[in-house]
Each structure stands twice: as C-alpha cells, then as structure tokens.
PDB file of C-alpha atoms in Angstrom:
ATOM      1  CA  PRO A 245       1.177   8.928 -14.479  1.00 95.00           C
ATOM      2  CA  ARG A 246       2.893   7.201 -11.447  1.00 95.00           C
ATOM      3  CA  ASP A 247       0.695   4.255 -11.080  1.00 96.00           C
ATOM      4  CA  VAL A 248      -1.553   1.722 -12.678  1.00 97.00           C
ATOM      5  CA  THR A 249      -3.980  -0.813 -11.261  1.00 97.00           C
ATOM      6  CA  LEU A 250      -6.585  -3.606 -12.892  1.00 97.00           C
ATOM      7  CA  GLY A 251     -10.135  -4.438 -11.793  1.00 96.00           C
ATOM      8  CA  GLY A 252     -13.523  -5.308 -13.087  1.00 96.00           C
ATOM      9  CA  GLY A 253     -12.641  -5.142 -16.277  1.00 97.00           C
ATOM     10  CA  GLU A 254     -11.070  -1.826 -16.419  1.00 98.00           C
ATOM     11  CA  ILE A 255      -7.315  -0.344 -16.448  1.00 98.00           C
ATOM     12  CA  PHE A 256      -7.186   2.697 -13.956  1.00 98.00           C
ATOM     13  CA  VAL A 257      -4.105   5.045 -14.202  1.00 98.00           C
ATOM     14  CA  ALA A 258      -2.724   7.662 -11.339  1.00 98.00           C
ATOM     15  CA  ASP A 259      -2.580  10.892 -13.664  1.00 98.00           C
ATOM     16  CA  THR A 260      -0.830  12.212 -10.714  1.00 96.00           C
ATOM     17  CA  GLY A 261       0.384  15.497 -12.792  1.00 96.00           C
ATOM     18  CA  ASN A 262      -3.174  16.342 -13.827  1.00 97.00           C
ATOM     19  CA  ALA A 263      -4.742  15.192 -10.243  1.00 96.00           C
ATOM     20  CA  ARG A 264      -6.884  12.547 -11.886  1.00 97.00           C
ATOM     21  CA  VAL A 265      -7.348   8.862 -12.138  1.00 98.00           C
ATOM     22  CA  LEU A 266      -8.335   7.803 -16.075  1.00 98.00           C
ATOM     23  CA  VAL A 267      -9.930   4.633 -16.487  1.00 98.00           C
ATOM     24  CA  PHE A 268      -9.825   2.331 -19.930  1.00 98.00           C
ATOM     25  CA  SER A 269     -11.316  -0.226 -21.159  1.00 98.00           C
ATOM     26  CA  MET A 270      -8.716  -3.035 -21.276  1.00 98.00           C
ATOM     27  CA  ASP A 271      -8.643  -2.400 -25.025  1.00 97.00           C
ATOM     28  CA  GLY A 272      -7.306   0.765 -24.068  1.00 97.00           C
ATOM     29  CA  VAL A 273     -10.516   2.763 -25.025  1.00 98.00           C
ATOM     30  CA  PHE A 274     -11.152   5.887 -22.687  1.00 98.00           C
ATOM     31  CA  SER A 275     -14.410   5.534 -20.377  1.00 98.00           C
ATOM     32  CA  ARG A 276     -13.776   8.184 -17.939  1.00 98.00           C
ATOM     33  CA  GLN A 277     -12.234  10.529 -15.516  1.00 98.00           C
ATOM     34  CA  ILE A 278     -12.375  10.375 -11.434  1.00 98.00           C
ATOM     35  CA  ASP A 279     -11.371  13.466  -9.931  1.00 97.00           C
ATOM     36  CA  ILE A 280      -8.927  11.905  -7.201  1.00 96.00           C
ATOM     37  CA  ASP A 281      -5.315  13.247  -6.560  1.00 95.00           C
ATOM     38  CA  CYS A 282      -2.922  10.248  -6.008  1.00 96.00           C
ATOM     39  CA  TYR A 283       0.213   8.970  -5.980  1.00 95.00           C
ATOM     40  CA  LYS A 284      -0.515   5.132  -6.190  1.00 97.00           C
ATOM     41  CA  ILE A 285      -3.632   3.120  -6.956  1.00 97.00           C
ATOM     42  CA  GLU A 286      -4.804  -0.277  -5.936  1.00 97.00           C
ATOM     43  CA  TYR A 287      -8.426  -1.850  -7.050  1.00 97.00           C
ATOM     44  CA  SER A 288      -9.368  -4.529  -4.777  1.00 96.00           C
ATOM     45  CA  GLN A 289     -12.891  -6.165  -4.150  1.00 94.00           C
ATOM     46  CA  GLY A 290     -14.892  -3.801  -6.120  1.00 96.00           C
ATOM     47  CA  PHE A 291     -13.143  -0.519  -4.406  1.00 97.00           C
ATOM     48  CA  LEU A 292     -10.426   2.123  -5.540  1.00 98.00           C
ATOM     49  CA  TYR A 293      -7.961   2.822  -2.965  1.00 98.00           C
ATOM     50  CA  ALA A 294      -5.622   6.156  -3.798  1.00 98.00           C
ATOM     51  CA  SER A 295      -2.658   7.370  -1.595  1.00 98.00           C
ATOM     52  CA  HIS A 296      -2.494  11.034  -1.689  1.00 96.00           C
ATOM     53  CA  SER A 297       1.076  11.086  -0.539  1.00 95.00           C
ATOM     54  CA  SER A 298       1.151  15.237  -0.048  1.00 94.00           C
ATOM     55  CA  GLU A 299      -1.987  15.062   1.701  1.00 97.00           C
ATOM     56  CA  ASN A 300      -1.185  12.431   4.333  1.00 98.00           C
ATOM     57  CA  THR A 301      -4.359  10.415   2.928  1.00 98.00           C
ATOM     58  CA  VAL A 302      -5.806   7.523   1.318  1.00 98.00           C
ATOM     59  CA  VAL A 303      -9.204   7.936  -0.455  1.00 97.00           C
ATOM     60  CA  VAL A 304     -11.273   4.929  -0.834  1.00 97.00           C
ATOM     61  CA  ALA A 305     -13.822   5.044  -3.955  1.00 97.00           C
ATOM     62  CA  ASP A 306     -15.864   2.987  -5.909  1.00 97.00           C
ATOM     63  CA  PRO A 307     -15.058   2.532  -9.337  1.00 97.00           C
ATOM     64  CA  GLN A 308     -17.229   5.790 -10.402  1.00 97.00           C
ATOM     65  CA  GLY A 309     -15.310   7.880  -7.780  1.00 97.00           C
ATOM     66  CA  ASN A 310     -17.518   8.026  -5.234  1.00 97.00           C
ATOM     67  CA  ILE A 311     -15.913   8.454  -2.192  1.00 97.00           C
ATOM     68  CA  LYS A 312     -16.596   5.827   0.548  1.00 96.00           C
ATOM     69  CA  THR A 313     -13.775   6.621   3.195  1.00 97.00           C
ATOM     70  CA  VAL A 314     -10.735   8.751   3.841  1.00 97.00           C
ATOM     71  CA  LEU A 315      -7.894   7.228   5.930  1.00 97.00           C
ATOM     72  CA  GLY A 316      -5.539   9.869   7.775  1.00 97.00           C
ATOM     73  CA  SER A 317      -6.566  13.525   8.197  1.00 96.00           C
ATOM     74  CA  PRO A 318      -6.285  15.615   4.821  1.00 96.00           C
ATOM     75  CA  GLY A 319      -3.203  17.805   4.677  1.00 96.00           C
ATOM     76  CA  ILE A 320      -2.290  16.860   8.465  1.00 97.00           C
ATOM     77  CA  ALA A 321       0.600  14.583   9.292  1.00 98.00           C
ATOM     78  CA  GLY A 322       0.996  12.577  12.192  1.00 98.00           C
ATOM     79  CA  SER A 323       2.335   9.682  13.876  1.00 97.00           C
ATOM     80  CA  ASP A 324      -0.874   8.515  15.785  1.00 97.00           C
ATOM     81  CA  MET A 325      -2.732   5.658  14.766  1.00 96.00           C
ATOM     82  CA  GLU A 326      -5.301   7.843  12.718  1.00 97.00           C
ATOM     83  CA  HIS A 327      -2.683   9.823  10.914  1.00 98.00           C
ATOM     84  CA  MET A 328      -0.116   8.973   8.283  1.00 98.00           C
ATOM     85  CA  ASN A 329       2.922  10.786   7.108  1.00 98.00           C
ATOM     86  CA  PHE A 330       3.243  10.634   2.943  1.00 98.00           C
ATOM     87  CA  PRO A 331       1.549   7.488   2.497  1.00 98.00           C
ATOM     88  CA  GLN A 332       2.486   5.611  -0.818  1.00 98.00           C
ATOM     89  CA  GLY A 333       1.653   1.659  -1.440  1.00 98.00           C
ATOM     90  CA  VAL A 334      -1.867   0.284  -0.799  1.00 98.00           C
ATOM     91  CA  ALA A 335      -2.670  -3.246  -0.723  1.00 97.00           C
ATOM     92  CA  VAL A 336      -5.859  -5.168   0.325  1.00 95.00           C
ATOM     93  CA  ASP A 337      -5.613  -9.134   1.189  1.00 92.00           C
ATOM     94  CA  GLN A 338      -8.650 -11.450   1.089  1.00 88.00           C
ATOM     95  CA  ARG A 339     -10.030 -10.683   4.112  1.00 89.00           C
ATOM     96  CA  GLY A 340     -10.833  -7.172   3.532  1.00 92.00           C
ATOM     97  CA  ARG A 341      -7.381  -5.710   5.450  1.00 93.00           C
ATOM     98  CA  ILE A 342      -5.758  -2.324   4.192  1.00 96.00           C
ATOM     99  CA  TYR A 343      -2.074  -2.529   4.692  1.00 97.00           C
ATOM    100  CA  VAL A 344      -0.709   1.186   3.653  1.00 98.00           C
ATOM    101  CA  ALA A 345       2.865   1.683   3.606  1.00 98.00           C
ATOM    102  CA  ASP A 346       3.588   5.250   5.712  1.00 98.00           C
ATOM    103  CA  TYR A 347       6.494   6.242   4.309  1.00 98.00           C
ATOM    104  CA  GLY A 348       7.573   8.949   6.629  1.00 98.00           C
ATOM    105  CA  ASN A 349       6.699   7.043   9.940  1.00 98.00           C
ATOM    106  CA  HIS A 350       8.532   3.700   8.600  1.00 98.00           C
ATOM    107  CA  ARG A 351       5.890   1.726   8.986  1.00 97.00           C
ATOM    108  CA  ILE A 352       3.189  -0.433   7.723  1.00 97.00           C
ATOM    109  CA  LEU A 353      -0.291   0.614   8.988  1.00 97.00           C
ATOM    110  CA  VAL A 354      -3.258  -2.225   8.983  1.00 95.00           C
ATOM    111  CA  PHE A 355      -6.693  -1.553   8.992  1.00 95.00           C
ATOM    112  CA  ASN A 356      -9.126  -4.254   9.428  1.00 92.00           C
ATOM    113  CA  ASP A 357     -11.696  -3.131   7.008  1.00 88.00           C
ATOM    114  CA  LEU A 358     -12.612  -0.301   4.858  1.00 88.00           C
ATOM    115  CA  ASN A 359     -14.949   1.425   7.438  1.00 87.00           C
ATOM    116  CA  ASP A 360     -11.971   2.135  10.150  1.00 87.00           C
ATOM    117  CA  THR A 361     -10.450   5.089   9.803  1.00 94.00           C
ATOM    118  CA  THR A 362      -8.013   3.879  12.946  1.00 95.00           C
ATOM    119  CA  ALA A 363      -5.695   1.581  12.239  1.00 95.00           C
ATOM    120  CA  ASP A 364      -5.703  -1.435  14.354  1.00 93.00           C
ATOM    121  CA  ALA A 365      -1.832  -2.934  13.666  1.00 93.00           C
ATOM    122  CA  LEU A 366       1.607  -1.772  12.529  1.00 94.00           C
ATOM    123  CA  ILE A 367       4.666  -2.971  11.001  1.00 95.00           C
ATOM    124  CA  GLY A 368       7.495  -1.335  11.973  1.00 95.00           C
ATOM    125  CA  GLU A 369       8.241   0.883  14.800  1.00 95.00           C
ATOM    126  CA  THR A 370       6.589   4.250  14.191  1.00 96.00           C
ATOM    127  CA  GLY A 371       9.504   6.974  13.758  1.00 96.00           C
ATOM    128  CA  ASN A 372      12.240   4.493  14.495  1.00 96.00           C
ATOM    129  CA  PRO A 373      13.779   3.248  10.853  1.00 97.00           C
ATOM    130  CA  GLY A 374      16.366   0.418  11.389  1.00 96.00           C
ATOM    131  CA  SER A 375      17.490  -2.398   9.155  1.00 96.00           C
ATOM    132  CA  ASP A 376      16.682  -4.908  10.954  1.00 95.00           C
ATOM    133  CA  MET A 377      13.375  -7.489  10.418  1.00 93.00           C
ATOM    134  CA  SER A 378      11.151  -5.577  12.988  1.00 92.00           C
ATOM    135  CA  HIS A 379      12.086  -2.467  11.448  1.00 96.00           C
ATOM    136  CA  LEU A 380      11.437  -0.314   8.450  1.00 97.00           C
ATOM    137  CA  LYS A 381      13.173   2.629   6.730  1.00 98.00           C
ATOM    138  CA  ASN A 382      10.465   4.626   4.253  1.00 98.00           C
ATOM    139  CA  PRO A 383       8.724   1.700   3.217  1.00 98.00           C
ATOM    140  CA  SER A 384       7.267   2.680  -0.679  1.00 98.00           C
ATOM    141  CA  ASP A 385       5.464  -0.095  -1.720  1.00 98.00           C
ATOM    142  CA  VAL A 386       3.145  -3.015  -0.548  1.00 98.00           C
ATOM    143  CA  LYS A 387       1.809  -6.083  -1.839  1.00 97.00           C
ATOM    144  CA  VAL A 388      -0.722  -9.171  -0.919  1.00 95.00           C
ATOM    145  CA  THR A 389      -0.997 -12.376  -2.319  1.00 93.00           C
ATOM    146  CA  ASP A 390      -1.648 -16.146  -1.006  1.00 90.00           C
ATOM    147  CA  GLY A 391      -1.181 -15.003   2.677  1.00 90.00           C
ATOM    148  CA  ARG A 392       2.501 -13.135   2.276  1.00 94.00           C
ATOM    149  CA  LEU A 393       2.789  -9.205   2.524  1.00 96.00           C
ATOM    150  CA  TYR A 394       5.646  -7.897   0.273  1.00 98.00           C
ATOM    151  CA  ILE A 395       7.045  -4.521   1.124  1.00 98.00           C
ATOM    152  CA  ALA A 396       9.432  -2.350  -0.675  1.00 98.00           C
ATOM    153  CA  ASP A 397      11.604  -1.431   2.044  1.00 98.00           C
ATOM    154  CA  SER A 398      13.154   1.372  -0.060  1.00 98.00           C
ATOM    155  CA  GLY A 399      15.597   2.998   2.527  1.00 98.00           C
ATOM    156  CA  ASN A 400      16.750  -0.125   3.252  1.00 98.00           C
ATOM    157  CA  HIS A 401      17.434  -1.417  -0.031  1.00 98.00           C
ATOM    158  CA  ARG A 402      15.462  -4.427   0.039  1.00 98.00           C
ATOM    159  CA  ILE A 403      12.254  -6.125  -0.139  1.00 98.00           C
ATOM    160  CA  VAL A 404      10.713  -7.369   3.047  1.00 97.00           C
ATOM    161  CA  VAL A 405       8.625 -10.519   3.626  1.00 97.00           C
ATOM    162  CA  TYR A 406       6.027 -11.465   5.837  1.00 95.00           C
ATOM    163  CA  ASP A 407       3.593 -14.391   6.543  1.00 94.00           C
ATOM    164  CA  ILE A 408       0.491 -12.417   7.516  1.00 90.00           C
ATOM    165  CA  GLY A 409      -1.395 -15.162   9.050  1.00 79.00           C
ATOM    166  CA  GLU A 410      -4.359 -15.123   6.433  1.00 62.00           C
ATOM    167  CA  LYS A 411      -4.636 -18.585   5.633  1.00 55.00           C
ATOM    168  CA  GLY A 412      -5.691 -18.782   9.520  1.00 45.00           C
ATOM    169  CA  ALA A 413      -7.782 -15.998   9.774  1.00 47.00           C
ATOM    170  CA  GLU A 414      -9.639 -17.605   6.839  1.00 47.00           C
ATOM    171  CA  SER A 415     -10.079 -21.091   8.515  1.00 44.00           C
ATOM    172  CA  THR A 416     -11.464 -19.546  11.904  1.00 47.00           C
ATOM    173  CA  GLY A 417     -13.612 -17.002  10.383  1.00 50.00           C
ATOM    174  CA  GLU A 418     -11.851 -14.071  12.166  1.00 55.00           C
ATOM    175  CA  ASN A 419     -10.727 -10.714  10.892  1.00 55.00           C
ATOM    176  CA  THR A 420      -7.438 -10.958  12.573  1.00 57.00           C
ATOM    177  CA  ALA A 421      -3.458 -11.396  11.454  1.00 63.00           C
ATOM    178  CA  THR A 422      -0.415 -12.196  12.498  1.00 75.00           C
ATOM    179  CA  PHE A 423       2.646 -10.881  11.200  1.00 88.00           C
ATOM    180  CA  THR A 424       5.784 -13.200  11.072  1.00 92.00           C
ATOM    181  CA  PRO A 425       8.788 -11.824   9.008  1.00 94.00           C
ATOM    182  CA  LEU A 426      10.363 -14.716   6.881  1.00 96.00           C
ATOM    183  CA  TYR A 427      13.344 -13.364   4.708  1.00 97.00           C
ATOM    184  CA  THR A 428      14.106 -10.725   2.912  1.00 97.00           C
ATOM    185  CA  ILE A 429      15.434 -10.249  -0.810  1.00 97.00           C
ATOM    186  CA  GLY A 430      18.677  -7.653  -1.131  1.00 97.00           C
ATOM    187  CA  VAL A 431      20.662  -7.038   1.420  1.00 96.00           C
ATOM    188  CA  SER A 432      19.733  -4.962   4.726  1.00 96.00           C
ATOM    189  CA  GLY A 433      20.908  -0.960   4.353  1.00 95.00           C
ATOM    190  CA  ILE A 434      23.583  -1.966   1.456  1.00 96.00           C
ATOM    191  CA  SER A 435      22.781  -0.681  -1.844  1.00 97.00           C
ATOM    192  CA  GLY A 436      24.627  -2.079  -4.919  1.00 97.00           C
ATOM    193  CA  ASP A 437      24.057  -2.877  -8.862  1.00 96.00           C
ATOM    194  CA  ASP A 438      24.888  -6.365  -9.044  1.00 96.00           C
ATOM    195  CA  ASN A 439      21.976  -8.984  -8.448  1.00 95.00           C
ATOM    196  CA  ALA A 440      22.282  -9.531  -5.166  1.00 95.00           C
ATOM    197  CA  HIS A 441      21.517  -5.689  -4.391  1.00 97.00           C
ATOM    198  CA  PHE A 442      18.731  -3.285  -4.754  1.00 97.00           C
ATOM    199  CA  ASP A 443      19.364   0.733  -4.991  1.00 98.00           C
ATOM    200  CA  THR A 444      16.061   2.355  -3.331  1.00 98.00           C
ATOM    201  CA  PRO A 445      13.459  -0.060  -4.569  1.00 97.00           C
ATOM    202  CA  TRP A 446      10.406   1.508  -4.807  1.00 96.00           C
ATOM    203  CA  ASP A 447       7.136  -0.668  -6.422  1.00 96.00           C
ATOM    204  CA  ILE A 448       6.798  -4.241  -6.352  1.00 94.00           C
ATOM    205  CA  TYR A 449       4.017  -6.285  -8.093  1.00 93.00           C
ATOM    206  CA  VAL A 450       3.089  -9.660  -7.339  1.00 90.00           C
ATOM    207  CA  ASP A 451       1.284 -12.283  -9.626  1.00 82.00           C
TER     208      ASP A 451
END
C-alpha cells in the first residue's frame, strides 16, 4: 500500500501492488474493493481522486468506484495542458479546483472542476526544473487547506507554500485562483539530515 485517505466515514487504501483500492469502515472492518490501479489517492467532496502514475492519468470516481472522468491520456505521457508525465499527489480545494503534482513535467496542473480534462492553469514551468520560487523540480505531493497550497517539491528538498486566493474566490463567487508564493520549508536545492533540511520529501499532510 502506498497511500491512504479518509472520507465519507470510511478509510480508502491505495493497495498499489494489487492494482486496487480497499475500503474499510473507521473501525477497520473491510467494506469493498475498488478496481482502480493507483499510486496516490485523495477523497474530497464525494469523489475519490486516484493518480495512476505509470498510465499518466488521474481517475476521478465515486466511492463505489464508478468512474466520473479521467484526467490525462491513458498510457501517453505529454507536456501540454491535456497530458501528464508520471502524476503523483492530488488535492482539491473548497471551490472544487483540482491540483495535480505533475512529477515528470516539474509543475502543478490546476483544473477548475472535475469536468475539465484540459488544465486551466499551472504552477512551475513545464519541463524546466529550477529551485527559485517560480519553479519546481519533481513535485510529488500537494495538499490544500485554508486558502494555501502545500507542495512537496521533492527534487528541491523542500516544501513550497502558496497562497491560492481561495478566500477571495469564495467571496466573489468566481471559480478563479491566483498563485502567490509565500515561503519554503527546507533549504532549496540542498539536502541534509538536520532540522533545517530535507532529503527528497515525498508526502505531505495538513489538518
């Protein structure tokens, strides 16, 4: 198993080696199996988001496993706004915008809603890794909370925090976002084993 997420009073486990998601009650009692192959999973607003990295897709399904949509082209890596290259973590904000850590393209893809199959925006520069605040290098995970986006920028050995303008979008009723870099945790581009450094941070969780 590679990942776990909670939602709808259930536990979802990415049982990657068996190409499935297992679902349990909050008491750990097995409920059902969902036949979706994935590396990372996220439950949000009644849907399960599952990144199938080797297939270059993110599958969006209901809690029973009925597929709603597929982001990316199955089996085809690419660098335009309709393709991904080994996607990893997925996050969803309160407006329904979907953020995908497009690991191989050194960027975060942003989809305005789950009916979009073409990304509406990106963070980073496609195919051009870097260690300043406008670039990423092999981002592996994303999380959203309270109007901020947290990125595990694994190749740069850091966590990058962005203001995504979520509160402003909520107040105006517009499904738009601005991306303003705020700060980093860790030293950009330098790994280490003391409390000020990371070495390839892969997952991030916020509560």
